[in-house]
Amino acid sequence: MKKILSIIAVSVALLAAPANAQVKFGVRGGANLVNMKLSGNVVNNLQKDNRAGFYIGPTVKFTVPIVGLSVDASALYDQRSTEVTNESETQSIISRQLAIPVNVRYGWGLGSVADIFLFAGPQVAFNFSKDKRLFNNVADWSWKESNFSVNVGLGCTILSHVELKANYNIACGKTGEATIFDAATKTVTGTVKSKYNSWQLGMAYYF
């Protein structure tokens, strides 16, 4: 947690430092193409089928007085879903969280019409999904209250207002866990840990 707070503090300092930075506010939204990975000693008893999700929320962009360099930060409602199946039943698992990505960007202009940029940065997310009982009470699914990930991607800005982005969101550590019980004896027989990575395709409009 101290490491995460340090990264957030540095990111905020980067945002606040340039007194003459150009600031633009906007709205961002897009699709999550989920890639949940399972691991554990009973993972063979569970199969997954990834589903698409979405994200949306306000965003702000700071263009600093260094050619090509800018920073953006957002507060996003982020939803991701997966279906898990045991021997006879399928159930949905849905993650709902407040995601706060901060990205450092470096771009190249293509005249006055557009520019392209690469970006990368940390993301902290706070989960408000409810834990879930699965498969007739033989498994309990629980979410971590918060998680840390990293974004890496590229984008394009058109006419200074419309922005298109594509990136991969890489989870650093587990995002959820299932505890498996024996239906007859009610004893724990194993656990399954999950990591929610995601391809993200999105668009933003800056006012």
Short mmCIF file of N, CA, C and O in Angstrom, two decimals, residues 76-157:
data_model
loop_
_atom_site.label_atom_id
_atom_site.label_comp_id
_atom_site.label_asym_id
_atom_site.label_seq_id
_atom_site.Cartn_x
_atom_site.Cartn_y
_atom_site.Cartn_z
N LEU A 76 -12.98 6.68 -13.31
CA LEU A 76 -13.84 5.89 -14.18
C LEU A 76 -14.64 4.84 -13.43
O LEU A 76 -14.11 4.13 -12.56
N TYR A 77 -15.93 4.76 -13.77
CA TYR A 77 -16.71 3.58 -13.37
C TYR A 77 -16.31 2.46 -14.34
O TYR A 77 -16.49 2.58 -15.55
N ASP A 78 -15.75 1.38 -13.80
CA ASP A 78 -15.19 0.31 -14.62
C ASP A 78 -15.89 -1.00 -14.29
O ASP A 78 -15.89 -1.44 -13.14
N GLN A 79 -16.51 -1.62 -15.29
CA GLN A 79 -17.20 -2.89 -15.08
C GLN A 79 -16.62 -3.97 -15.99
O GLN A 79 -16.42 -3.74 -17.18
N ARG A 80 -16.36 -5.15 -15.41
CA ARG A 80 -15.81 -6.29 -16.15
C ARG A 80 -16.56 -7.54 -15.71
O ARG A 80 -16.93 -7.67 -14.54
N SER A 81 -16.77 -8.47 -16.63
CA SER A 81 -17.54 -9.67 -16.28
C SER A 81 -16.93 -10.92 -16.89
O SER A 81 -16.27 -10.87 -17.94
N THR A 82 -17.16 -12.02 -16.22
CA THR A 82 -16.71 -13.34 -16.65
C THR A 82 -17.75 -14.37 -16.23
O THR A 82 -18.42 -14.19 -15.21
N GLU A 83 -17.88 -15.42 -17.00
CA GLU A 83 -18.72 -16.54 -16.60
C GLU A 83 -17.81 -17.70 -16.21
O GLU A 83 -16.87 -18.03 -16.93
N VAL A 84 -18.09 -18.32 -15.06
CA VAL A 84 -17.32 -19.49 -14.62
C VAL A 84 -18.25 -20.70 -14.58
O VAL A 84 -19.43 -20.60 -14.25
N THR A 85 -17.69 -21.85 -14.93
CA THR A 85 -18.47 -23.08 -15.04
C THR A 85 -17.78 -24.21 -14.29
O THR A 85 -16.56 -24.39 -14.41
N ASN A 86 -18.55 -24.94 -13.48
CA ASN A 86 -18.02 -26.19 -12.92
C ASN A 86 -18.57 -27.35 -13.73
O ASN A 86 -18.90 -27.18 -14.91
N GLU A 87 -18.72 -28.50 -13.16
CA GLU A 87 -19.14 -29.66 -13.93
C GLU A 87 -20.54 -29.54 -14.51
O GLU A 87 -20.85 -30.12 -15.54
N SER A 88 -21.41 -28.73 -13.88
CA SER A 88 -22.81 -28.74 -14.31
C SER A 88 -23.48 -27.37 -14.36
O SER A 88 -24.64 -27.28 -14.77
N GLU A 89 -22.81 -26.31 -13.95
CA GLU A 89 -23.49 -25.03 -13.80
C GLU A 89 -22.60 -23.88 -14.24
O GLU A 89 -21.38 -23.94 -14.10
N THR A 90 -23.23 -22.81 -14.76
CA THR A 90 -22.51 -21.61 -15.17
C THR A 90 -23.08 -20.41 -14.44
O THR A 90 -24.30 -20.25 -14.36
N GLN A 91 -22.20 -19.56 -13.91
CA GLN A 91 -22.63 -18.35 -13.23
C GLN A 91 -21.73 -17.19 -13.63
O GLN A 91 -20.56 -17.38 -13.96
N SER A 92 -22.30 -15.98 -13.55
CA SER A 92 -21.57 -14.76 -13.92
C SER A 92 -20.88 -14.17 -12.69
O SER A 92 -21.42 -14.19 -11.58
N ILE A 93 -19.69 -13.64 -12.92
CA ILE A 93 -18.97 -12.87 -11.90
C ILE A 93 -18.74 -11.48 -12.48
O ILE A 93 -18.15 -11.34 -13.56
N ILE A 94 -19.20 -10.45 -11.79
CA ILE A 94 -19.10 -9.08 -12.30
C ILE A 94 -18.30 -8.23 -11.34
O ILE A 94 -18.59 -8.18 -10.14
N SER A 95 -17.28 -7.57 -11.87
CA SER A 95 -16.46 -6.64 -11.09
C SER A 95 -16.90 -5.21 -11.40
O SER A 95 -16.94 -4.80 -12.56
N ARG A 96 -17.25 -4.46 -10.35
CA ARG A 96 -17.59 -3.05 -10.47
C ARG A 96 -16.64 -2.27 -9.59
O ARG A 96 -16.53 -2.55 -8.40
N GLN A 97 -15.94 -1.29 -10.19
CA GLN A 97 -14.93 -0.58 -9.41
C GLN A 97 -14.78 0.87 -9.87
O GLN A 97 -15.17 1.23 -10.99
N LEU A 98 -14.23 1.69 -8.99
CA LEU A 98 -13.81 3.04 -9.34
C LEU A 98 -12.34 2.97 -9.69
O LEU A 98 -11.50 2.68 -8.83
N ALA A 99 -12.01 3.21 -10.95
CA ALA A 99 -10.63 3.12 -11.43
C ALA A 99 -10.06 4.52 -11.63
O ALA A 99 -10.73 5.39 -12.21
N ILE A 100 -8.84 4.73 -11.16
CA ILE A 100 -8.17 6.03 -11.28
C ILE A 100 -6.84 5.83 -12.00
O ILE A 100 -5.81 5.54 -11.37
N PRO A 101 -6.82 5.92 -13.33
CA PRO A 101 -5.56 5.82 -14.08
C PRO A 101 -4.90 7.18 -14.23
O PRO A 101 -5.56 8.21 -14.39
N VAL A 102 -3.57 7.19 -14.17
CA VAL A 102 -2.77 8.39 -14.44
C VAL A 102 -1.71 7.99 -15.46
O VAL A 102 -0.89 7.10 -15.20
N ASN A 103 -1.74 8.62 -16.64
CA ASN A 103 -0.85 8.23 -17.73
C ASN A 103 0.05 9.38 -18.17
O ASN A 103 -0.40 10.52 -18.32
N VAL A 104 1.32 9.06 -18.37
CA VAL A 104 2.25 9.99 -19.00
C VAL A 104 2.27 9.68 -20.49
O VAL A 104 2.38 8.52 -20.89
N ARG A 105 2.17 10.73 -21.33
CA ARG A 105 2.03 10.56 -22.77
C ARG A 105 3.15 11.31 -23.50
O ARG A 105 3.58 12.38 -23.08
N TYR A 106 3.56 10.72 -24.63
CA TYR A 106 4.49 11.42 -25.51
C TYR A 106 3.95 11.31 -26.93
O TYR A 106 3.69 10.20 -27.42
N GLY A 107 3.76 12.47 -27.59
CA GLY A 107 3.10 12.47 -28.88
C GLY A 107 3.89 13.16 -29.98
O GLY A 107 4.85 13.88 -29.73
N TRP A 108 3.43 12.89 -31.20
CA TRP A 108 4.00 13.50 -32.41
C TRP A 108 2.86 14.11 -33.21
O TRP A 108 1.84 13.45 -33.47
N GLY A 109 3.02 15.38 -33.63
CA GLY A 109 2.00 16.05 -34.39
C GLY A 109 1.97 15.62 -35.85
O GLY A 109 3.01 15.33 -36.45
N LEU A 110 0.76 15.56 -36.39
CA LEU A 110 0.56 15.29 -37.81
C LEU A 110 -0.11 16.50 -38.45
O LEU A 110 -1.19 16.43 -39.02
N GLY A 111 0.52 17.64 -38.30
CA GLY A 111 -0.08 18.89 -38.76
C GLY A 111 -1.09 19.39 -37.75
O GLY A 111 -1.08 19.02 -36.57
N SER A 112 -2.02 20.23 -38.18
CA SER A 112 -3.02 20.82 -37.29
C SER A 112 -4.24 19.91 -37.11
O SER A 112 -5.12 20.22 -36.31
N VAL A 113 -4.29 18.81 -37.85
CA VAL A 113 -5.48 17.96 -37.83
C VAL A 113 -5.43 16.91 -36.74
O VAL A 113 -6.42 16.64 -36.06
N ALA A 114 -4.28 16.29 -36.53
CA ALA A 114 -4.22 15.15 -35.61
C ALA A 114 -2.81 14.99 -35.06
O ALA A 114 -1.84 15.57 -35.57
N ASP A 115 -2.70 14.20 -34.01
CA ASP A 115 -1.40 13.75 -33.50
C ASP A 115 -1.56 12.35 -32.94
O ASP A 115 -2.67 11.94 -32.58
N ILE A 116 -0.47 11.61 -32.86
CA ILE A 116 -0.47 10.28 -32.26
C ILE A 116 0.42 10.30 -31.03
O ILE A 116 1.32 11.14 -30.91
N PHE A 117 0.15 9.40 -30.08
CA PHE A 117 0.93 9.40 -28.85
C PHE A 117 0.99 8.00 -28.26
O PHE A 117 0.10 7.17 -28.47
N LEU A 118 2.06 7.74 -27.53
CA LEU A 118 2.23 6.56 -26.70
C LEU A 118 2.00 6.96 -25.26
O LEU A 118 2.30 8.10 -24.87
N PHE A 119 1.50 6.05 -24.43
CA PHE A 119 1.27 6.40 -23.03
C PHE A 119 1.44 5.17 -22.14
O PHE A 119 1.31 4.03 -22.58
N ALA A 120 1.73 5.46 -20.88
CA ALA A 120 1.86 4.41 -19.87
C ALA A 120 1.70 5.05 -18.51
O ALA A 120 2.00 6.23 -18.32
N GLY A 121 1.22 4.25 -17.55
CA GLY A 121 1.08 4.78 -16.21
C GLY A 121 0.36 3.84 -15.27
O GLY A 121 -0.19 2.81 -15.68
N PRO A 122 0.34 4.18 -13.98
CA PRO A 122 -0.29 3.34 -12.96
C PRO A 122 -1.79 3.56 -12.88
O PRO A 122 -2.31 4.60 -13.31
N GLN A 123 -2.49 2.58 -12.33
CA GLN A 123 -3.92 2.70 -12.09
C GLN A 123 -4.25 2.06 -10.75
O GLN A 123 -3.83 0.94 -10.46
N VAL A 124 -5.00 2.77 -9.93
CA VAL A 124 -5.51 2.24 -8.67
C VAL A 124 -7.02 2.11 -8.80
O VAL A 124 -7.68 3.01 -9.32
N ALA A 125 -7.58 1.00 -8.36
CA ALA A 125 -9.02 0.78 -8.45
C ALA A 125 -9.56 0.34 -7.10
O ALA A 125 -8.91 -0.43 -6.37
N PHE A 126 -10.76 0.83 -6.77
CA PHE A 126 -11.43 0.50 -5.51
C PHE A 126 -12.71 -0.25 -5.84
O PHE A 126 -13.62 0.28 -6.48
N ASN A 127 -12.76 -1.50 -5.41
CA ASN A 127 -13.85 -2.39 -5.79
C ASN A 127 -15.05 -2.21 -4.88
O ASN A 127 -14.92 -2.18 -3.66
N PHE A 128 -16.25 -2.07 -5.47
CA PHE A 128 -17.47 -2.05 -4.66
C PHE A 128 -18.43 -3.15 -5.09
O PHE A 128 -19.65 -3.06 -4.87
N SER A 129 -17.91 -4.21 -5.71
CA SER A 129 -18.72 -5.39 -6.01
C SER A 129 -18.99 -6.18 -4.74
O SER A 129 -18.17 -6.20 -3.82
N LYS A 130 -20.13 -6.83 -4.71
CA LYS A 130 -20.45 -7.69 -3.57
C LYS A 130 -19.87 -9.09 -3.78
O LYS A 130 -19.82 -9.58 -4.90
N ASP A 131 -19.42 -9.70 -2.68
CA ASP A 131 -18.98 -11.09 -2.75
C ASP A 131 -20.17 -11.97 -3.13
O ASP A 131 -21.33 -11.61 -2.93
N LYS A 132 -19.88 -13.15 -3.70
CA LYS A 132 -20.95 -13.97 -4.26
C LYS A 132 -20.79 -15.43 -3.89
O LYS A 132 -19.67 -15.96 -3.90
N ARG A 133 -21.90 -16.09 -3.57
CA ARG A 133 -21.93 -17.52 -3.32
C ARG A 133 -22.21 -18.23 -4.65
O ARG A 133 -23.16 -17.90 -5.34
N LEU A 134 -21.36 -19.20 -5.01
CA LEU A 134 -21.44 -19.86 -6.31
C LEU A 134 -21.83 -21.32 -6.17
O LEU A 134 -21.54 -21.97 -5.17
N PHE A 135 -22.46 -21.84 -7.22
CA PHE A 135 -22.70 -23.27 -7.40
C PHE A 135 -23.36 -23.93 -6.20
O PHE A 135 -22.84 -24.88 -5.59
N ASN A 136 -24.53 -23.38 -5.81
CA ASN A 136 -25.31 -23.98 -4.71
C ASN A 136 -24.51 -24.10 -3.43
O ASN A 136 -24.44 -25.14 -2.77
N ASN A 137 -23.84 -22.99 -3.10
CA ASN A 137 -23.12 -22.86 -1.83
C ASN A 137 -21.88 -23.74 -1.70
O ASN A 137 -21.45 -24.05 -0.59
N VAL A 138 -21.29 -24.14 -2.82
CA VAL A 138 -20.05 -24.92 -2.72
C VAL A 138 -18.82 -24.07 -3.04
O VAL A 138 -17.71 -24.58 -3.04
N ALA A 139 -19.02 -22.78 -3.29
CA ALA A 139 -17.89 -21.88 -3.52
C ALA A 139 -18.27 -20.47 -3.14
O ALA A 139 -19.40 -20.03 -3.38
N ASP A 140 -17.33 -19.76 -2.52
CA ASP A 140 -17.50 -18.35 -2.17
C ASP A 140 -16.52 -17.51 -2.99
O ASP A 140 -15.31 -17.75 -2.95
N TRP A 141 -17.06 -16.53 -3.73
CA TRP A 141 -16.19 -15.64 -4.50
C TRP A 141 -16.08 -14.30 -3.76
O TRP A 141 -17.09 -13.70 -3.40
N SER A 142 -14.86 -13.83 -3.54
CA SER A 142 -14.64 -12.56 -2.85
C SER A 142 -13.69 -11.69 -3.66
O SER A 142 -12.77 -12.18 -4.32
N TRP A 143 -13.92 -10.37 -3.61
CA TRP A 143 -13.09 -9.40 -4.33
C TRP A 143 -12.14 -8.70 -3.37
O TRP A 143 -12.50 -8.44 -2.21
N LYS A 144 -10.96 -8.33 -3.85
CA LYS A 144 -10.09 -7.45 -3.08
C LYS A 144 -10.72 -6.06 -3.04
O LYS A 144 -11.31 -5.60 -4.02
N GLU A 145 -10.56 -5.37 -1.92
CA GLU A 145 -11.14 -4.04 -1.80
C GLU A 145 -10.48 -3.04 -2.75
O GLU A 145 -11.13 -2.11 -3.23
N SER A 146 -9.20 -3.24 -3.03
CA SER A 146 -8.50 -2.36 -3.96
C SER A 146 -7.46 -3.17 -4.72
O SER A 146 -7.02 -4.23 -4.26
N ASN A 147 -7.09 -2.69 -5.88
CA ASN A 147 -6.05 -3.36 -6.65
C ASN A 147 -5.25 -2.36 -7.45
O ASN A 147 -5.69 -1.22 -7.70
N PHE A 148 -4.07 -2.78 -7.86
CA PHE A 148 -3.13 -1.92 -8.58
C PHE A 148 -2.82 -2.56 -9.92
O PHE A 148 -2.65 -3.78 -10.02
N SER A 149 -2.76 -1.73 -10.96
CA SER A 149 -2.46 -2.23 -12.30
C SER A 149 -1.67 -1.18 -13.07
O SER A 149 -1.47 -0.06 -12.59
N VAL A 150 -1.26 -1.55 -14.27
CA VAL A 150 -0.46 -0.66 -15.12
C VAL A 150 -1.08 -0.64 -16.52
O VAL A 150 -1.47 -1.68 -17.05
N ASN A 151 -1.15 0.54 -17.11
CA ASN A 151 -1.65 0.70 -18.48
C ASN A 151 -0.50 0.99 -19.44
O ASN A 151 0.39 1.78 -19.12
N VAL A 152 -0.56 0.38 -20.62
CA VAL A 152 0.40 0.65 -21.70
C VAL A 152 -0.39 0.69 -23.00
O VAL A 152 -1.18 -0.24 -23.27
N GLY A 153 -0.21 1.75 -23.80
CA GLY A 153 -1.00 1.81 -25.02
C GLY A 153 -0.61 2.93 -25.95
O GLY A 153 0.42 3.58 -25.79
N LEU A 154 -1.46 3.18 -26.94
CA LEU A 154 -1.25 4.25 -27.91
C LEU A 154 -2.58 4.90 -28.22
O LEU A 154 -3.65 4.34 -27.96
N GLY A 155 -2.51 6.12 -28.80
CA GLY A 155 -3.73 6.83 -29.09
C GLY A 155 -3.54 7.86 -30.18
O GLY A 155 -2.44 8.07 -30.70
N CYS A 156 -4.64 8.53 -30.51
CA CYS A 156 -4.65 9.53 -31.55
C CYS A 156 -5.62 10.64 -31.15
O CYS A 156 -6.74 10.34 -30.71
N THR A 157 -5.20 11.89 -31.29
CA THR A 157 -6.06 13.04 -31.03
C THR A 157 -6.42 13.69 -32.36
O THR A 157 -5.54 13.95 -33.19
#
